[in-house]
PDB file of C-alpha atoms in Angstrom:
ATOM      1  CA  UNK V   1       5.341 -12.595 -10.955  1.00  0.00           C
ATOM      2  CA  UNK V   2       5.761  -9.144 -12.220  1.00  0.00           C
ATOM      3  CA  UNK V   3       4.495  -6.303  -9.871  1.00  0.00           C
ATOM      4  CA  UNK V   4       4.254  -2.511 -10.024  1.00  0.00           C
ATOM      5  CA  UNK V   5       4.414  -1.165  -6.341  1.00  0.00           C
ATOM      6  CA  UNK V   6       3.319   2.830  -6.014  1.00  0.00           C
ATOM      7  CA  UNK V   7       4.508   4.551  -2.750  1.00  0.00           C
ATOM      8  CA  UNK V   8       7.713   2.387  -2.779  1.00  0.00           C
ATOM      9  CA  UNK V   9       9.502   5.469  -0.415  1.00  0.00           C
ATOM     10  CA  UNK V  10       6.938   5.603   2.491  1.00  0.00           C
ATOM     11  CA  UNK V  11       7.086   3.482   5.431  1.00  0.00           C
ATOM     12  CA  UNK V  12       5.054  -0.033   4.245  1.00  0.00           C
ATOM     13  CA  UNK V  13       6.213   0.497   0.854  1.00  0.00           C
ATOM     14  CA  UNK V  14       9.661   0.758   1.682  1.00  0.00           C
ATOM     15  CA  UNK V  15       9.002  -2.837   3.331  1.00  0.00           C
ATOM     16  CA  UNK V  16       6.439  -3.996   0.764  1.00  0.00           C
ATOM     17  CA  UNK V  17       9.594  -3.226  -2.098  1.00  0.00           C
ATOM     18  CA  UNK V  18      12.029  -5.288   0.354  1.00  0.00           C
ATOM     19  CA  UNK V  19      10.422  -8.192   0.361  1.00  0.00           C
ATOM     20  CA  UNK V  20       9.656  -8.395  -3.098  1.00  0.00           C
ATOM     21  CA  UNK V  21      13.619  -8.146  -4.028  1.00  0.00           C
ATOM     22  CA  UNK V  22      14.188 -10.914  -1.387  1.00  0.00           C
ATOM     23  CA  UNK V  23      11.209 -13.427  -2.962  1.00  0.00           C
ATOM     24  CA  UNK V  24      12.032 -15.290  -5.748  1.00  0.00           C
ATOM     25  CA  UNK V  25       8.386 -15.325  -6.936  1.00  0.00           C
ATOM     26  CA  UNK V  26       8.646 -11.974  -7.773  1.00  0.00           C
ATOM     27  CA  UNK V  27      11.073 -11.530 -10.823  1.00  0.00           C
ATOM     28  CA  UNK V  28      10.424  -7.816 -11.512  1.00  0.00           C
ATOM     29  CA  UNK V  29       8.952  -4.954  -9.487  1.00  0.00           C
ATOM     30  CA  UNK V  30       8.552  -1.692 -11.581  1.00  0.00           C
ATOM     31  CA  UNK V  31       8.033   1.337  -8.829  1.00  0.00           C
ATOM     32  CA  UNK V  32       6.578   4.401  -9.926  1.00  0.00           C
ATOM     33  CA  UNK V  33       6.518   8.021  -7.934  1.00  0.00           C
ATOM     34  CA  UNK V  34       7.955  11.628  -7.735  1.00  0.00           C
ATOM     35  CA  UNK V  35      11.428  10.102  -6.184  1.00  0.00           C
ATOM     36  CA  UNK V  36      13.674   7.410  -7.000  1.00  0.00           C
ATOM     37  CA  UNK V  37      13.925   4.527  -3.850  1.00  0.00           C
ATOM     38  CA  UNK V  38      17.840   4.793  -4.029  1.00  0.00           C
ATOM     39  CA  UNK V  39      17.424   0.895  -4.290  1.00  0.00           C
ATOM     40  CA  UNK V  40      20.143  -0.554  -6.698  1.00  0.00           C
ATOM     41  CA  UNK V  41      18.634  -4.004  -7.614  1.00  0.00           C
ATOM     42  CA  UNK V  42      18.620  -6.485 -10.668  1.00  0.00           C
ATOM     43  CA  UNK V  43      14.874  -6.634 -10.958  1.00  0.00           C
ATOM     44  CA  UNK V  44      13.937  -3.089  -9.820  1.00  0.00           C
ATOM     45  CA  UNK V  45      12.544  -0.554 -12.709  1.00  0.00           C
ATOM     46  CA  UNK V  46      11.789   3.049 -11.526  1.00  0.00           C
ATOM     47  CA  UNK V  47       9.390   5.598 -13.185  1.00  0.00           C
ATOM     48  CA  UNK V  48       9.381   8.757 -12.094  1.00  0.00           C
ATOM     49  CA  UNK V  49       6.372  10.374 -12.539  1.00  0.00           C
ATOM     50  CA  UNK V  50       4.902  13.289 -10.772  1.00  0.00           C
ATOM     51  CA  UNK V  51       0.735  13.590 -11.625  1.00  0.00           C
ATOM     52  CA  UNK V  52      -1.255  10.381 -10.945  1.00  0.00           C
ATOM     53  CA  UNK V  53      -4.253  11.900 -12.480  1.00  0.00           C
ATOM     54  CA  UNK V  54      -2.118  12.118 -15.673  1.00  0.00           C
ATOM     55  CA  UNK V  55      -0.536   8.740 -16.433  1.00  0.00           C
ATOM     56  CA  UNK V  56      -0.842   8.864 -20.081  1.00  0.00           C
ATOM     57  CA  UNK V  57       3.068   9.811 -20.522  1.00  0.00           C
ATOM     58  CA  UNK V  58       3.787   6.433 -18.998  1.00  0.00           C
ATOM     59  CA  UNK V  59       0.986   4.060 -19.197  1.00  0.00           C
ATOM     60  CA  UNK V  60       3.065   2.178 -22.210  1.00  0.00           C
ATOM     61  CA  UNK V  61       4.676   1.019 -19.260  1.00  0.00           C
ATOM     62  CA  UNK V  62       2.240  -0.205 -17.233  1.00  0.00           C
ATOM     63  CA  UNK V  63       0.710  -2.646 -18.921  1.00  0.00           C
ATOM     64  CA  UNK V  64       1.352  -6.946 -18.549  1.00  0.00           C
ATOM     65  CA  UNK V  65       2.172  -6.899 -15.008  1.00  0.00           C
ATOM     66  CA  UNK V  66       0.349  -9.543 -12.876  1.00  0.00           C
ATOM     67  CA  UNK V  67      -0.369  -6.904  -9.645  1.00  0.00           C
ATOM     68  CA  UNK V  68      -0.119  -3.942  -8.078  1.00  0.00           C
ATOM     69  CA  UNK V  69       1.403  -2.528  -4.664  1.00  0.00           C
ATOM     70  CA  UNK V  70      -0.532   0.700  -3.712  1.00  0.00           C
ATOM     71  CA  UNK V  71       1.306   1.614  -0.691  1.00  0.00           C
ATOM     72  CA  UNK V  72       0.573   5.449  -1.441  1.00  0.00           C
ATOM     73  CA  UNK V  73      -0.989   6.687   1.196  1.00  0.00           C
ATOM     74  CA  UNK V  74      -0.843  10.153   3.348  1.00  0.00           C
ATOM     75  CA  UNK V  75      -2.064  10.924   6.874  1.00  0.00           C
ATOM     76  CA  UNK V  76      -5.390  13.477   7.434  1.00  0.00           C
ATOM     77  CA  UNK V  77      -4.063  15.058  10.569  1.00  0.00           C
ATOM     78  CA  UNK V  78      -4.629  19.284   9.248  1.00  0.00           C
ATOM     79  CA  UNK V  79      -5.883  18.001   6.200  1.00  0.00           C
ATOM     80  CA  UNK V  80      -9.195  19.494   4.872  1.00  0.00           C
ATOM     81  CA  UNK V  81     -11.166  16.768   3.264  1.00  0.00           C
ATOM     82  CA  UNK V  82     -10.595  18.207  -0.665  1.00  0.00           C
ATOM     83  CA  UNK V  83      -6.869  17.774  -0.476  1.00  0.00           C
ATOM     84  CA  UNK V  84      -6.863  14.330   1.320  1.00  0.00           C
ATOM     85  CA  UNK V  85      -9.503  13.158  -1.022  1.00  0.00           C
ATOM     86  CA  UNK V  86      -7.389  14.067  -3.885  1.00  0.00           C
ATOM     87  CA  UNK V  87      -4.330  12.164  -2.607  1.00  0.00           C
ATOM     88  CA  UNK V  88      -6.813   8.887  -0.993  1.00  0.00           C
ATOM     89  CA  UNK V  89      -9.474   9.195  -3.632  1.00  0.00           C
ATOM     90  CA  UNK V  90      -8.487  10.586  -7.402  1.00  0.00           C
ATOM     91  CA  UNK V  91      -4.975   9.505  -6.941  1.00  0.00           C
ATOM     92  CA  UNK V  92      -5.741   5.911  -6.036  1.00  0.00           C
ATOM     93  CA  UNK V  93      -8.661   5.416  -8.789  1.00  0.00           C
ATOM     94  CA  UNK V  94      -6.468   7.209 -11.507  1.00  0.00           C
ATOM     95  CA  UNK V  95      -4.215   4.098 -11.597  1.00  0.00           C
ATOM     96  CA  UNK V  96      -6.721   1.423 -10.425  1.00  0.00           C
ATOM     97  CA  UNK V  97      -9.162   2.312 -13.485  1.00  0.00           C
ATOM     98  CA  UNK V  98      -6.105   2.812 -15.981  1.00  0.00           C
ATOM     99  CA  UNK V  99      -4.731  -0.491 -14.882  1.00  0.00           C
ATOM    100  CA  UNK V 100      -8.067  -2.215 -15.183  1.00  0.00           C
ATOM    101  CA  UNK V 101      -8.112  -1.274 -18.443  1.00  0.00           C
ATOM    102  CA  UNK V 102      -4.437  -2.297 -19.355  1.00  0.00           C
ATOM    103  CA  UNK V 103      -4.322  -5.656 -17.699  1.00  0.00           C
ATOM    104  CA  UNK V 104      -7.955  -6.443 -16.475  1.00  0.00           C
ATOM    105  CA  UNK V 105      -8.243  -9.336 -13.750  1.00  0.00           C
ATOM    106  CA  UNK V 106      -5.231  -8.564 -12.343  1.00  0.00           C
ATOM    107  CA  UNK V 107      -4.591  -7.838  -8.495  1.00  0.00           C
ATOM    108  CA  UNK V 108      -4.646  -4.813  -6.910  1.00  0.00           C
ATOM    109  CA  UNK V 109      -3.849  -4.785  -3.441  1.00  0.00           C
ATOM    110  CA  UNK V 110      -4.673  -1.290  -1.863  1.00  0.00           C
ATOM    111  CA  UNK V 111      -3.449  -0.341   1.520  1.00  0.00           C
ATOM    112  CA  UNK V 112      -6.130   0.951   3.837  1.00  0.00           C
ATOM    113  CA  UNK V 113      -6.678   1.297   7.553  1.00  0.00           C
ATOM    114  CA  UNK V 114      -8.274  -0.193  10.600  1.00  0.00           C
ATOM    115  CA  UNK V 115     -11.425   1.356  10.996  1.00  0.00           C
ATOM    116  CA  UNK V 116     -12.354   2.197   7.700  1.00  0.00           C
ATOM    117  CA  UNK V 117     -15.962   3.325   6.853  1.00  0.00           C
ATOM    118  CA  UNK V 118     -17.418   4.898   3.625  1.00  0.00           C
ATOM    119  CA  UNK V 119     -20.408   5.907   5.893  1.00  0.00           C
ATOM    120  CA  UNK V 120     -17.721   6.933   9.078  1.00  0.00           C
ATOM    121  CA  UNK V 121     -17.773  10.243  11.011  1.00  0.00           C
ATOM    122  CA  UNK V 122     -14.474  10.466  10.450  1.00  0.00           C
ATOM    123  CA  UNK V 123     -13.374  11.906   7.231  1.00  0.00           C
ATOM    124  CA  UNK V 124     -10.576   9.661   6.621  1.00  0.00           C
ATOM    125  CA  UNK V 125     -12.743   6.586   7.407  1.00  0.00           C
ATOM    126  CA  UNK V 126     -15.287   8.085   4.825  1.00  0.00           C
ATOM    127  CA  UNK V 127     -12.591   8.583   2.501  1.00  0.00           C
ATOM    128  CA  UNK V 128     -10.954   5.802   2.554  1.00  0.00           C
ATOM    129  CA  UNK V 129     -14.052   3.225   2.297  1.00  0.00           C
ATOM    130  CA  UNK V 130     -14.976   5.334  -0.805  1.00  0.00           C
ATOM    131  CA  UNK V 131     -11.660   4.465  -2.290  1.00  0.00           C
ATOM    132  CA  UNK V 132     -12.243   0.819  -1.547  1.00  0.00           C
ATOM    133  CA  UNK V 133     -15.897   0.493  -3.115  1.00  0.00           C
ATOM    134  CA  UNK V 134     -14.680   2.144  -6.322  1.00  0.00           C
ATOM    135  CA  UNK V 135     -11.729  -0.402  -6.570  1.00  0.00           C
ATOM    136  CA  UNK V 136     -13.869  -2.998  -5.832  1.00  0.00           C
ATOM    137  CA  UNK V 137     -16.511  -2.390  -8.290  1.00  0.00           C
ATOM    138  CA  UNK V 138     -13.297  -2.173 -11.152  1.00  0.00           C
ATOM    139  CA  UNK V 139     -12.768  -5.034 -13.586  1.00  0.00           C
ATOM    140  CA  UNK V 140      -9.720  -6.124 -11.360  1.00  0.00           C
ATOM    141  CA  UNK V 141      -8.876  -8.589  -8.168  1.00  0.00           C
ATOM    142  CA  UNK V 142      -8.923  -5.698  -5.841  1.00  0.00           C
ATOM    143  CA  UNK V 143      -7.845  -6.466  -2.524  1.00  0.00           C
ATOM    144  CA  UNK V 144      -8.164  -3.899   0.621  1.00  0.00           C
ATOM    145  CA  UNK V 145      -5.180  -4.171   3.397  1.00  0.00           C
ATOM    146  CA  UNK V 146      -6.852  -2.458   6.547  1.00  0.00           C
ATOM    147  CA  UNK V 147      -3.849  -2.443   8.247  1.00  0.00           C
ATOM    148  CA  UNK V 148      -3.186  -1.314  12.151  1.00  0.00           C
ATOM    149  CA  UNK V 149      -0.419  -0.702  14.168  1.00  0.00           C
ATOM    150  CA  UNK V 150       2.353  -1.175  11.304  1.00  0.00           C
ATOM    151  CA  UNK V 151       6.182  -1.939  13.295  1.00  0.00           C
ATOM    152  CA  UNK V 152       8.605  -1.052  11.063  1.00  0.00           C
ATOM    153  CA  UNK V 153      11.415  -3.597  10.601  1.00  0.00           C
ATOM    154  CA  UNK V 154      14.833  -4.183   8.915  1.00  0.00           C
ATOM    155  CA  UNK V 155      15.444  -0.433   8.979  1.00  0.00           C
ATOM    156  CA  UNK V 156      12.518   1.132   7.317  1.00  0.00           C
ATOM    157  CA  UNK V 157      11.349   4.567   9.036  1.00  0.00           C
ATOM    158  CA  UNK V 158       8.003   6.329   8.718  1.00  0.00           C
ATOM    159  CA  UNK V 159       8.704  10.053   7.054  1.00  0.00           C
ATOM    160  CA  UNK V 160       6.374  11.892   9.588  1.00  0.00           C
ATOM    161  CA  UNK V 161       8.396  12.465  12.358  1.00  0.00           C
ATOM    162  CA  UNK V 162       5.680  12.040  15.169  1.00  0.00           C
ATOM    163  CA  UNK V 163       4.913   8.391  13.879  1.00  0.00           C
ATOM    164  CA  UNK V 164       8.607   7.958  13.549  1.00  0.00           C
ATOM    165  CA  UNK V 165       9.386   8.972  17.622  1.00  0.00           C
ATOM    166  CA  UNK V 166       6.299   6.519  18.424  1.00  0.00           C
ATOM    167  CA  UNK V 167       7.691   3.888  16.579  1.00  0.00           C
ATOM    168  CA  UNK V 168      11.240   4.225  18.148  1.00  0.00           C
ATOM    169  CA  UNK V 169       9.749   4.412  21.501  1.00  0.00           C
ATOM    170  CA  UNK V 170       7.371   1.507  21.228  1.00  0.00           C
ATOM    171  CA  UNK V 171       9.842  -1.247  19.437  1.00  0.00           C
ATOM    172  CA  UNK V 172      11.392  -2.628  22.835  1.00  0.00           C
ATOM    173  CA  UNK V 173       7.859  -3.071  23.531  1.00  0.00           C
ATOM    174  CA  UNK V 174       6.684  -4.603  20.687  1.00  0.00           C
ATOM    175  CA  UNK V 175       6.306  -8.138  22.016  1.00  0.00           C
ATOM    176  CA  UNK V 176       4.454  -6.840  24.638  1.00  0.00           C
ATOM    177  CA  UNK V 177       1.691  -5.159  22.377  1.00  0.00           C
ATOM    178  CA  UNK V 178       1.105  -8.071  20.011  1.00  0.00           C
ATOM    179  CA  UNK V 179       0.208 -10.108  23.507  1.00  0.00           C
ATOM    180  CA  UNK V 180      -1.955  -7.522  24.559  1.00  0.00           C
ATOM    181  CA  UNK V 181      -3.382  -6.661  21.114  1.00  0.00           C
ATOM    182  CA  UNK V 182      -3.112  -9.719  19.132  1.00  0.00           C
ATOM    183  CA  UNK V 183      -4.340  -9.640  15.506  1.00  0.00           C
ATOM    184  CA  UNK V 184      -4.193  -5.829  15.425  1.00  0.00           C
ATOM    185  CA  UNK V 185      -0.725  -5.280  14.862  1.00  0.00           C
ATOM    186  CA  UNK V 186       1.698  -6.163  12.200  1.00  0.00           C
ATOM    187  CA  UNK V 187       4.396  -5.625  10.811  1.00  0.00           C
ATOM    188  CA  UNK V 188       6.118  -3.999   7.383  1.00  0.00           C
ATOM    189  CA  UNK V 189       7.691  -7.500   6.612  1.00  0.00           C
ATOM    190  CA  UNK V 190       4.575  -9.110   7.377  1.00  0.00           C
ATOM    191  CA  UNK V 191       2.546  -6.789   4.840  1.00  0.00           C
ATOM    192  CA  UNK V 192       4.870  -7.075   2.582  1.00  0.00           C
ATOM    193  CA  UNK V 193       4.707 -11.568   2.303  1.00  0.00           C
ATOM    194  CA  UNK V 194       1.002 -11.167   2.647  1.00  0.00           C
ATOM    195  CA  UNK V 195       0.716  -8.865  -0.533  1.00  0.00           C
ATOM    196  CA  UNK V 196       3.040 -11.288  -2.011  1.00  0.00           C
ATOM    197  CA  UNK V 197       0.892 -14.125  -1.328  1.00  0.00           C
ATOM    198  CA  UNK V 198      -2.120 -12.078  -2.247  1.00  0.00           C
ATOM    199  CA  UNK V 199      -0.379 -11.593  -5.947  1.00  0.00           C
ATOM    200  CA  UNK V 200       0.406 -15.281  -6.413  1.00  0.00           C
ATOM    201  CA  UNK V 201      -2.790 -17.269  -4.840  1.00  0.00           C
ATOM    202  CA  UNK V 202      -5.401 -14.513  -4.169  1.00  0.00           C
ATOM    203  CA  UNK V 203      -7.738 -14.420  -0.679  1.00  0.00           C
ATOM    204  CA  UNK V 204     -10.767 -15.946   0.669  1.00  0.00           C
ATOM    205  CA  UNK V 205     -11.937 -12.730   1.176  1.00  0.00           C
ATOM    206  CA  UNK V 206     -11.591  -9.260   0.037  1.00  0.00           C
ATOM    207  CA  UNK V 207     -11.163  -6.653   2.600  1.00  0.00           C
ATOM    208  CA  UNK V 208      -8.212  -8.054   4.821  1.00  0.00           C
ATOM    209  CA  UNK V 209      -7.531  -6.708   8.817  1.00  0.00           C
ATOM    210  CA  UNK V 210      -3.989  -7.150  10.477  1.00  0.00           C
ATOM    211  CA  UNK V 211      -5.019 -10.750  11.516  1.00  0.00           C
ATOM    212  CA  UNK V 212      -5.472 -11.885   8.157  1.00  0.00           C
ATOM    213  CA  UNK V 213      -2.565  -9.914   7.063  1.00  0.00           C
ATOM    214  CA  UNK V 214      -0.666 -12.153   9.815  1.00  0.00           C
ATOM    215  CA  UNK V 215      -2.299 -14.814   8.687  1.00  0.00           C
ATOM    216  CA  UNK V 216      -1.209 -14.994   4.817  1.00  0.00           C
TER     217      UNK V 216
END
């Protein structure tokens, strides 16, 4: 399979890109953003590209690929609902509708939350179920990852600092919380083999919580 992964330098997509290198099902990953991974592999392709909303300098490049990664994501804490819309919203449809046009059927496998709602109180909850409707009304196999509690493994670290401290403080406990919590945590490795498995075989069902995520 041939994947493009956006947000390969934040926390899942850092694990998401990891385990495609390791899987042998996936023979090239092509990761576009404003920074390069610093990943030297075989059958990783960068882009570079700094406007989402504008992707006609590179969209010869994004065509024939069998699915997409969109680990892109940013968190709403101070975030007035324009400017996190842009980033959730117009950022994630920009490449969702030009990639339904380049390679239609394909996957698309969007990273969302736990607790998302296009009719939620909570702006990001609102947000974010917007973004999923309008991918899932595209002309592509669009796939919604509400993820949880995300550990980070194999030495991937979150970029915001305060997630960062919470995930240092709560790894010894780890084992502990998936007792108590069960299907609502995951991991990035985890994420990362479900999307994989996503790409190759598909889902029974669209919109996918940590369990499921486990599950695949």
């Amino acid at each position: 399979m041939r994947v493009i992964l956006f947000g390969a330098t934040g926390m899942i997509g850092r694990g998401v890109l990891r385990e495609c290198l390791l899987d042998e099902r996936v023979t090239a990953v092509l990761a576009v953003g404003r920074a390069s991974t610093g990943v030297p592999h075989g059958k990783l392709r960068e882009i570079l590209h700094d406007d989402l909303l504008d992707l006609g300098p590179i969209e010869g490049e994004l065509g024939g690929y069998d699915a997409c990664f969109f680990c892109l994501g940013v968190s709403a804490a101070g975030m007035r609902e324009p400017e996190y819309r842009r980033i959730t919203y117009d950022f994630t449809l920009s490449v969702g509708e030009t990639l339904a046009r380049l390679s239609p059927g394909s996957r698309f496998v969007y990273v969302s939350g736990a607790g998302t709602n296009a009719r939620g109180r909570a702006m990001w909850a609102r947000v974010k179920g917007q973004t999923e409707n309008a991918l899932l009304a595209l002309p592509l196999e669009a796939y919604m990852f509400r993820v949880g509690f995300v550990q980070p493994m194999h030495g991937v670290r979150s970029r915001t600092r305060l997630y960062q401290a919470a995930y240092v403080i709560t790894r010894p406990l780890f084992p502990v919380l998936r007792r108590l919590v069960g299907g609502g945590v995951t991991t990035t490795e985890q994420v990362g083999r479900a999307m994989i498995a996503v790409a190759e075989r598909g889902a029974a069902k669209r919109i996918l919580g940590p369990a499921d995520i486990n599950a695949l």
